[in-house]
Amino acid sequence: DERRLPMSVPTLTTVHELRTHCELVRASGRSVGLVPTMGALHEGHLSLIRRARELADEVVVTIFVNPTQFGPNEDFERYPRSLEQDRGLAAEAGAHVVFAPAVETMYPPGEKTRVSVADLTRPLCGASRGPEHFTGVATIVTKLFSVVGPCVACFGRKDYQQLAVIQRLVRDLFLPVRIVPCSTVREEDGLAASSRNRYLDSSWRARAAAIPRALSLAHATFSSGERLAGNLRALVRAELEEQGLEIDYVELADPNELEVFEDAAQVPARVLLALAALAGGTRLIDNLVLGEEPAPIGSLRGALLTSGGAA
Ligand code: PAF
């Protein structure tokens, strides 16, 4: 009786093991791909792993729920953890090794160093979660880059501000890491894949679809020439509020420096539209670079244009 064993990969847990593994890979002339995650892997993570597999010979997936990026009232304790399942999923997507350290491994007693990226961490999610959130992200990612060494690292554009912070720290600290931004993976109705989606009950899940709808509406309006920041924000807010989502922020910002535009400002031809909203207590984020990316819901634009056009 030949049963198919679930695929899995070796799991490393110490800094020494991970560093040695990556050094050996490179010494044999092979390149290292890195996908840092907090586990609870979903299609978005799997697409990062597949992309890393295309770009590098050996892929390391890190799974670590990083305590320093959670605020005191955030969901660190209840953040979903599913290491066994994650290892199987990572293996199937093409990972060669999983690194799943304990908290004390990454933050041993007496450690004090923090990496903070000024300014980029203040607006958007930094304004509501506090800049400490991104200091936590920047610190853990720098530690991982330091252990892994020269590599190509894939990050999702869904966490746009996080990606901007990581790109900046790599540049500023001359780290030998090539950052590859990867497109947001969306579910059928356009909702961005996220580990937090599993907190949503069916009613909030349905209402959360207002998020990609709102981004698509803004995309269509922007495409037909609207440039006033206040008007673009207002239509996104209205779409979210209509479904009972509680808005944390809806902002238009410079895609590189993340400086936000006041309502009275005319936005440029390429502008970041970023938002965070609570769906029944679950905080969801999403974004779109208007003037660069397609709408999350392709058909919406068509529908809007045809409904406005001649029969
Ligand atoms: O995006 C995430 O899952 C986390 O913020 C990261 C980059 C793995 C750092 O903990």
PDB file of N, CA and C in Angstrom, residues 38 42 44-45 47-48 79 124-125 129 134 155-164 180-187 190-197 211 215 249 272-276 282-289 293:
ATOM      1  N   MET A  38       5.607  35.171   8.725  1.00  0.00           N
ATOM      2  CA  MET A  38       5.220  34.878  10.107  1.00  0.00           C
ATOM      3  C   MET A  38       4.355  33.617  10.138  1.00  0.00           C
ATOM      4  N   HIS A  42      -0.433  31.382   3.208  1.00  0.00           N
ATOM      5  CA  HIS A  42      -1.566  31.389   2.279  1.00  0.00           C
ATOM      6  C   HIS A  42      -1.030  31.566   0.864  1.00  0.00           C
ATOM      7  N   GLY A  44      -0.669  34.005  -1.016  1.00  0.00           N
ATOM      8  CA  GLY A  44       0.260  35.125  -1.197  1.00  0.00           C
ATOM      9  C   GLY A  44       1.686  34.697  -0.891  1.00  0.00           C
ATOM     10  N   HIS A  45       1.857  34.018   0.267  1.00  0.00           N
ATOM     11  CA  HIS A  45       3.200  33.528   0.624  1.00  0.00           C
ATOM     12  C   HIS A  45       3.701  32.524  -0.412  1.00  0.00           C
ATOM     13  N   SER A  47       3.050  32.275  -3.491  1.00  0.00           N
ATOM     14  CA  SER A  47       3.511  32.926  -4.728  1.00  0.00           C
ATOM     15  C   SER A  47       4.894  33.542  -4.522  1.00  0.00           C
ATOM     16  N   LEU A  48       5.198  34.013  -3.309  1.00  0.00           N
ATOM     17  CA  LEU A  48       6.545  34.543  -3.023  1.00  0.00           C
ATOM     18  C   LEU A  48       7.577  33.417  -3.090  1.00  0.00           C
ATOM     19  N   TYR A  79      -2.225  35.406  17.144  1.00  0.00           N
ATOM     20  CA  TYR A  79      -1.829  35.313  15.732  1.00  0.00           C
ATOM     21  C   TYR A  79      -1.763  33.832  15.347  1.00  0.00           C
ATOM     22  N   LEU A 124       0.711  56.610   7.420  1.00  0.00           N
ATOM     23  CA  LEU A 124      -0.047  55.389   7.085  1.00  0.00           C
ATOM     24  C   LEU A 124      -0.129  54.451   8.296  1.00  0.00           C
ATOM     25  N   CYS A 125       0.330  53.207   8.166  1.00  0.00           N
ATOM     26  CA  CYS A 125       0.210  52.266   9.292  1.00  0.00           C
ATOM     27  C   CYS A 125       1.041  52.713  10.485  1.00  0.00           C
ATOM     28  N   ARG A 129      -0.470  52.299  14.090  1.00  0.00           N
ATOM     29  CA  ARG A 129       0.139  51.227  14.886  1.00  0.00           C
ATOM     30  C   ARG A 129       1.345  51.736  15.665  1.00  0.00           C
ATOM     31  N   PHE A 134       7.124  49.236  12.669  1.00  0.00           N
ATOM     32  CA  PHE A 134       8.096  49.070  11.584  1.00  0.00           C
ATOM     33  C   PHE A 134       9.518  48.926  12.105  1.00  0.00           C
ATOM     34  N   PHE A 155       9.285  39.946  -1.233  1.00  0.00           N
ATOM     35  CA  PHE A 155       8.280  40.528  -0.321  1.00  0.00           C
ATOM     36  C   PHE A 155       7.056  40.945  -1.129  1.00  0.00           C
ATOM     37  N   GLY A 156       5.879  40.835  -0.503  1.00  0.00           N
ATOM     38  CA  GLY A 156       4.629  41.174  -1.190  1.00  0.00           C
ATOM     39  C   GLY A 156       4.355  42.670  -1.161  1.00  0.00           C
ATOM     40  N   ARG A 157       3.733  43.136  -2.236  1.00  0.00           N
ATOM     41  CA  ARG A 157       3.379  44.557  -2.304  1.00  0.00           C
ATOM     42  C   ARG A 157       2.159  44.879  -1.463  1.00  0.00           C
ATOM     43  N   LYS A 158       1.471  43.854  -0.963  1.00  0.00           N
ATOM     44  CA  LYS A 158       0.315  44.139  -0.106  1.00  0.00           C
ATOM     45  C   LYS A 158       0.760  44.936   1.106  1.00  0.00           C
ATOM     46  N   ASP A 159       1.920  44.574   1.654  1.00  0.00           N
ATOM     47  CA  ASP A 159       2.490  45.344   2.772  1.00  0.00           C
ATOM     48  C   ASP A 159       3.419  46.399   2.185  1.00  0.00           C
ATOM     49  N   TYR A 160       2.819  47.382   1.542  1.00  0.00           N
ATOM     50  CA  TYR A 160       3.587  48.327   0.735  1.00  0.00           C
ATOM     51  C   TYR A 160       4.579  49.122   1.576  1.00  0.00           C
ATOM     52  N   GLN A 161       4.100  49.593   2.735  1.00  0.00           N
ATOM     53  CA  GLN A 161       4.973  50.424   3.578  1.00  0.00           C
ATOM     54  C   GLN A 161       6.124  49.582   4.131  1.00  0.00           C
ATOM     55  N   GLN A 162       5.813  48.350   4.519  1.00  0.00           N
ATOM     56  CA  GLN A 162       6.859  47.436   4.989  1.00  0.00           C
ATOM     57  C   GLN A 162       7.918  47.244   3.903  1.00  0.00           C
ATOM     58  N   LEU A 163       7.463  47.030   2.667  1.00  0.00           N
ATOM     59  CA  LEU A 163       8.380  46.844   1.546  1.00  0.00           C
ATOM     60  C   LEU A 163       9.254  48.087   1.362  1.00  0.00           C
ATOM     61  N   ALA A 164       8.646  49.265   1.458  1.00  0.00           N
ATOM     62  CA  ALA A 164       9.407  50.512   1.288  1.00  0.00           C
ATOM     63  C   ALA A 164      10.462  50.647   2.388  1.00  0.00           C
ATOM     64  N   VAL A 180      13.005  41.794  -4.083  1.00  0.00           N
ATOM     65  CA  VAL A 180      12.105  41.667  -5.232  1.00  0.00           C
ATOM     66  C   VAL A 180      10.660  41.872  -4.759  1.00  0.00           C
ATOM     67  N   PRO A 181      10.054  42.991  -5.154  1.00  0.00           N
ATOM     68  CA  PRO A 181       8.658  43.224  -4.791  1.00  0.00           C
ATOM     69  C   PRO A 181       7.745  42.338  -5.640  1.00  0.00           C
ATOM     70  N   CYS A 182       6.765  41.712  -5.019  1.00  0.00           N
ATOM     71  CA  CYS A 182       5.873  40.786  -5.747  1.00  0.00           C
ATOM     72  C   CYS A 182       4.414  41.245  -5.634  1.00  0.00           C
ATOM     73  N   SER A 183       3.681  41.048  -6.725  1.00  0.00           N
ATOM     74  CA  SER A 183       2.283  41.528  -6.786  1.00  0.00           C
ATOM     75  C   SER A 183       1.420  40.898  -5.705  1.00  0.00           C
ATOM     76  N   THR A 184       0.439  41.648  -5.263  1.00  0.00           N
ATOM     77  CA  THR A 184      -0.532  41.160  -4.287  1.00  0.00           C
ATOM     78  C   THR A 184      -1.366  40.039  -4.905  1.00  0.00           C
ATOM     79  N   VAL A 185      -1.511  38.945  -4.142  1.00  0.00           N
ATOM     80  CA  VAL A 185      -2.387  37.856  -4.595  1.00  0.00           C
ATOM     81  C   VAL A 185      -3.776  38.114  -4.045  1.00  0.00           C
ATOM     82  N   ARG A 186      -4.782  37.991  -4.888  1.00  0.00           N
ATOM     83  CA  ARG A 186      -6.155  38.305  -4.466  1.00  0.00           C
ATOM     84  C   ARG A 186      -7.066  37.102  -4.602  1.00  0.00           C
ATOM     85  N   GLU A 187      -8.081  37.058  -3.729  1.00  0.00           N
ATOM     86  CA  GLU A 187      -9.069  35.999  -3.831  1.00  0.00           C
ATOM     87  C   GLU A 187     -10.027  36.347  -4.968  1.00  0.00           C
ATOM     88  N   GLY A 190     -11.453  39.679  -5.155  1.00  0.00           N
ATOM     89  CA  GLY A 190     -10.481  40.769  -5.127  1.00  0.00           C
ATOM     90  C   GLY A 190      -9.845  41.008  -3.773  1.00  0.00           C
ATOM     91  N   LEU A 191     -10.375  40.402  -2.704  1.00  0.00           N
ATOM     92  CA  LEU A 191      -9.780  40.641  -1.381  1.00  0.00           C
ATOM     93  C   LEU A 191      -8.338  40.110  -1.359  1.00  0.00           C
ATOM     94  N   ALA A 192      -7.423  40.950  -0.873  1.00  0.00           N
ATOM     95  CA  ALA A 192      -6.020  40.557  -0.825  1.00  0.00           C
ATOM     96  C   ALA A 192      -5.839  39.391   0.142  1.00  0.00           C
ATOM     97  N   ALA A 193      -5.055  38.388  -0.265  1.00  0.00           N
ATOM     98  CA  ALA A 193      -4.765  37.257   0.617  1.00  0.00           C
ATOM     99  C   ALA A 193      -4.021  37.777   1.844  1.00  0.00           C
ATOM    100  N   SER A 194      -4.435  37.314   3.025  1.00  0.00           N
ATOM    101  CA  SER A 194      -3.810  37.747   4.277  1.00  0.00           C
ATOM    102  C   SER A 194      -4.069  36.687   5.338  1.00  0.00           C
ATOM    103  N   SER A 195      -3.086  36.495   6.217  1.00  0.00           N
ATOM    104  CA  SER A 195      -3.289  35.524   7.302  1.00  0.00           C
ATOM    105  C   SER A 195      -4.446  35.955   8.188  1.00  0.00           C
ATOM    106  N   ARG A 196      -4.709  37.259   8.243  1.00  0.00           N
ATOM    107  CA  ARG A 196      -5.785  37.743   9.121  1.00  0.00           C
ATOM    108  C   ARG A 196      -7.172  37.520   8.528  1.00  0.00           C
ATOM    109  N   ASN A 197      -7.256  37.166   7.232  1.00  0.00           N
ATOM    110  CA  ASN A 197      -8.585  36.924   6.646  1.00  0.00           C
ATOM    111  C   ASN A 197      -9.295  35.790   7.372  1.00  0.00           C
ATOM    112  N   ILE A 211     -13.338  46.478   0.011  1.00  0.00           N
ATOM    113  CA  ILE A 211     -11.980  47.058  -0.075  1.00  0.00           C
ATOM    114  C   ILE A 211     -11.452  47.024  -1.520  1.00  0.00           C
ATOM    115  N   LEU A 215     -10.921  50.231  -4.185  1.00  0.00           N
ATOM    116  CA  LEU A 215      -9.665  50.505  -4.910  1.00  0.00           C
ATOM    117  C   LEU A 215      -9.925  50.529  -6.417  1.00  0.00           C
ATOM    118  N   TYR A 249      -7.398  54.442   8.060  1.00  0.00           N
ATOM    119  CA  TYR A 249      -6.966  55.539   7.190  1.00  0.00           C
ATOM    120  C   TYR A 249      -7.207  55.181   5.732  1.00  0.00           C
ATOM    121  N   LEU A 272       0.447  56.441  -4.729  1.00  0.00           N
ATOM    122  CA  LEU A 272       0.027  55.307  -3.889  1.00  0.00           C
ATOM    123  C   LEU A 272      -1.305  55.620  -3.226  1.00  0.00           C
ATOM    124  N   LEU A 273      -2.258  54.715  -3.377  1.00  0.00           N
ATOM    125  CA  LEU A 273      -3.512  54.785  -2.618  1.00  0.00           C
ATOM    126  C   LEU A 273      -3.452  53.650  -1.610  1.00  0.00           C
ATOM    127  N   ALA A 274      -3.399  53.996  -0.322  1.00  0.00           N
ATOM    128  CA  ALA A 274      -3.244  52.966   0.708  1.00  0.00           C
ATOM    129  C   ALA A 274      -4.346  53.123   1.741  1.00  0.00           C
ATOM    130  N   LEU A 275      -4.791  51.990   2.298  1.00  0.00           N
ATOM    131  CA  LEU A 275      -5.855  52.066   3.295  1.00  0.00           C
ATOM    132  C   LEU A 275      -5.707  50.969   4.339  1.00  0.00           C
ATOM    133  N   ALA A 276      -6.310  51.242   5.497  1.00  0.00           N
ATOM    134  CA  ALA A 276      -6.482  50.215   6.527  1.00  0.00           C
ATOM    135  C   ALA A 276      -7.891  50.369   7.062  1.00  0.00           C
ATOM    136  N   THR A 282     -11.191  42.959  12.839  1.00  0.00           N
ATOM    137  CA  THR A 282     -10.007  42.489  12.116  1.00  0.00           C
ATOM    138  C   THR A 282      -9.472  43.614  11.245  1.00  0.00           C
ATOM    139  N   ARG A 283      -8.192  43.928  11.460  1.00  0.00           N
ATOM    140  CA  ARG A 283      -7.610  45.047  10.711  1.00  0.00           C
ATOM    141  C   ARG A 283      -7.067  44.534   9.385  1.00  0.00           C
ATOM    142  N   LEU A 284      -7.580  45.121   8.310  1.00  0.00           N
ATOM    143  CA  LEU A 284      -7.165  44.712   6.966  1.00  0.00           C
ATOM    144  C   LEU A 284      -6.490  45.892   6.285  1.00  0.00           C
ATOM    145  N   ILE A 285      -5.426  45.606   5.511  1.00  0.00           N
ATOM    146  CA  ILE A 285      -4.797  46.686   4.749  1.00  0.00           C
ATOM    147  C   ILE A 285      -4.774  46.303   3.280  1.00  0.00           C
ATOM    148  N   ASP A 286      -4.704  47.339   2.447  1.00  0.00           N
ATOM    149  CA  ASP A 286      -4.608  47.097   1.010  1.00  0.00           C
ATOM    150  C   ASP A 286      -4.080  48.370   0.367  1.00  0.00           C
ATOM    151  N   ASN A 287      -3.675  48.285  -0.865  1.00  0.00           N
ATOM    152  CA  ASN A 287      -3.163  49.466  -1.561  1.00  0.00           C
ATOM    153  C   ASN A 287      -3.105  49.197  -3.052  1.00  0.00           C
ATOM    154  N   LEU A 288      -2.910  50.282  -3.773  1.00  0.00           N
ATOM    155  CA  LEU A 288      -2.771  50.209  -5.222  1.00  0.00           C
ATOM    156  C   LEU A 288      -1.935  51.408  -5.630  1.00  0.00           C
ATOM    157  N   VAL A 289      -0.986  51.210  -6.528  1.00  0.00           N
ATOM    158  CA  VAL A 289      -0.285  52.378  -7.073  1.00  0.00           C
ATOM    159  C   VAL A 289      -1.038  52.793  -8.336  1.00  0.00           C
ATOM    160  N   GLU A 293      -0.468  50.181 -11.536  1.00  0.00           N
ATOM    161  CA  GLU A 293      -1.002  48.819 -11.430  1.00  0.00           C
ATOM    162  C   GLU A 293      -2.417  48.748 -12.003  1.00  0.00           C
TER     163      GLU A 293
END
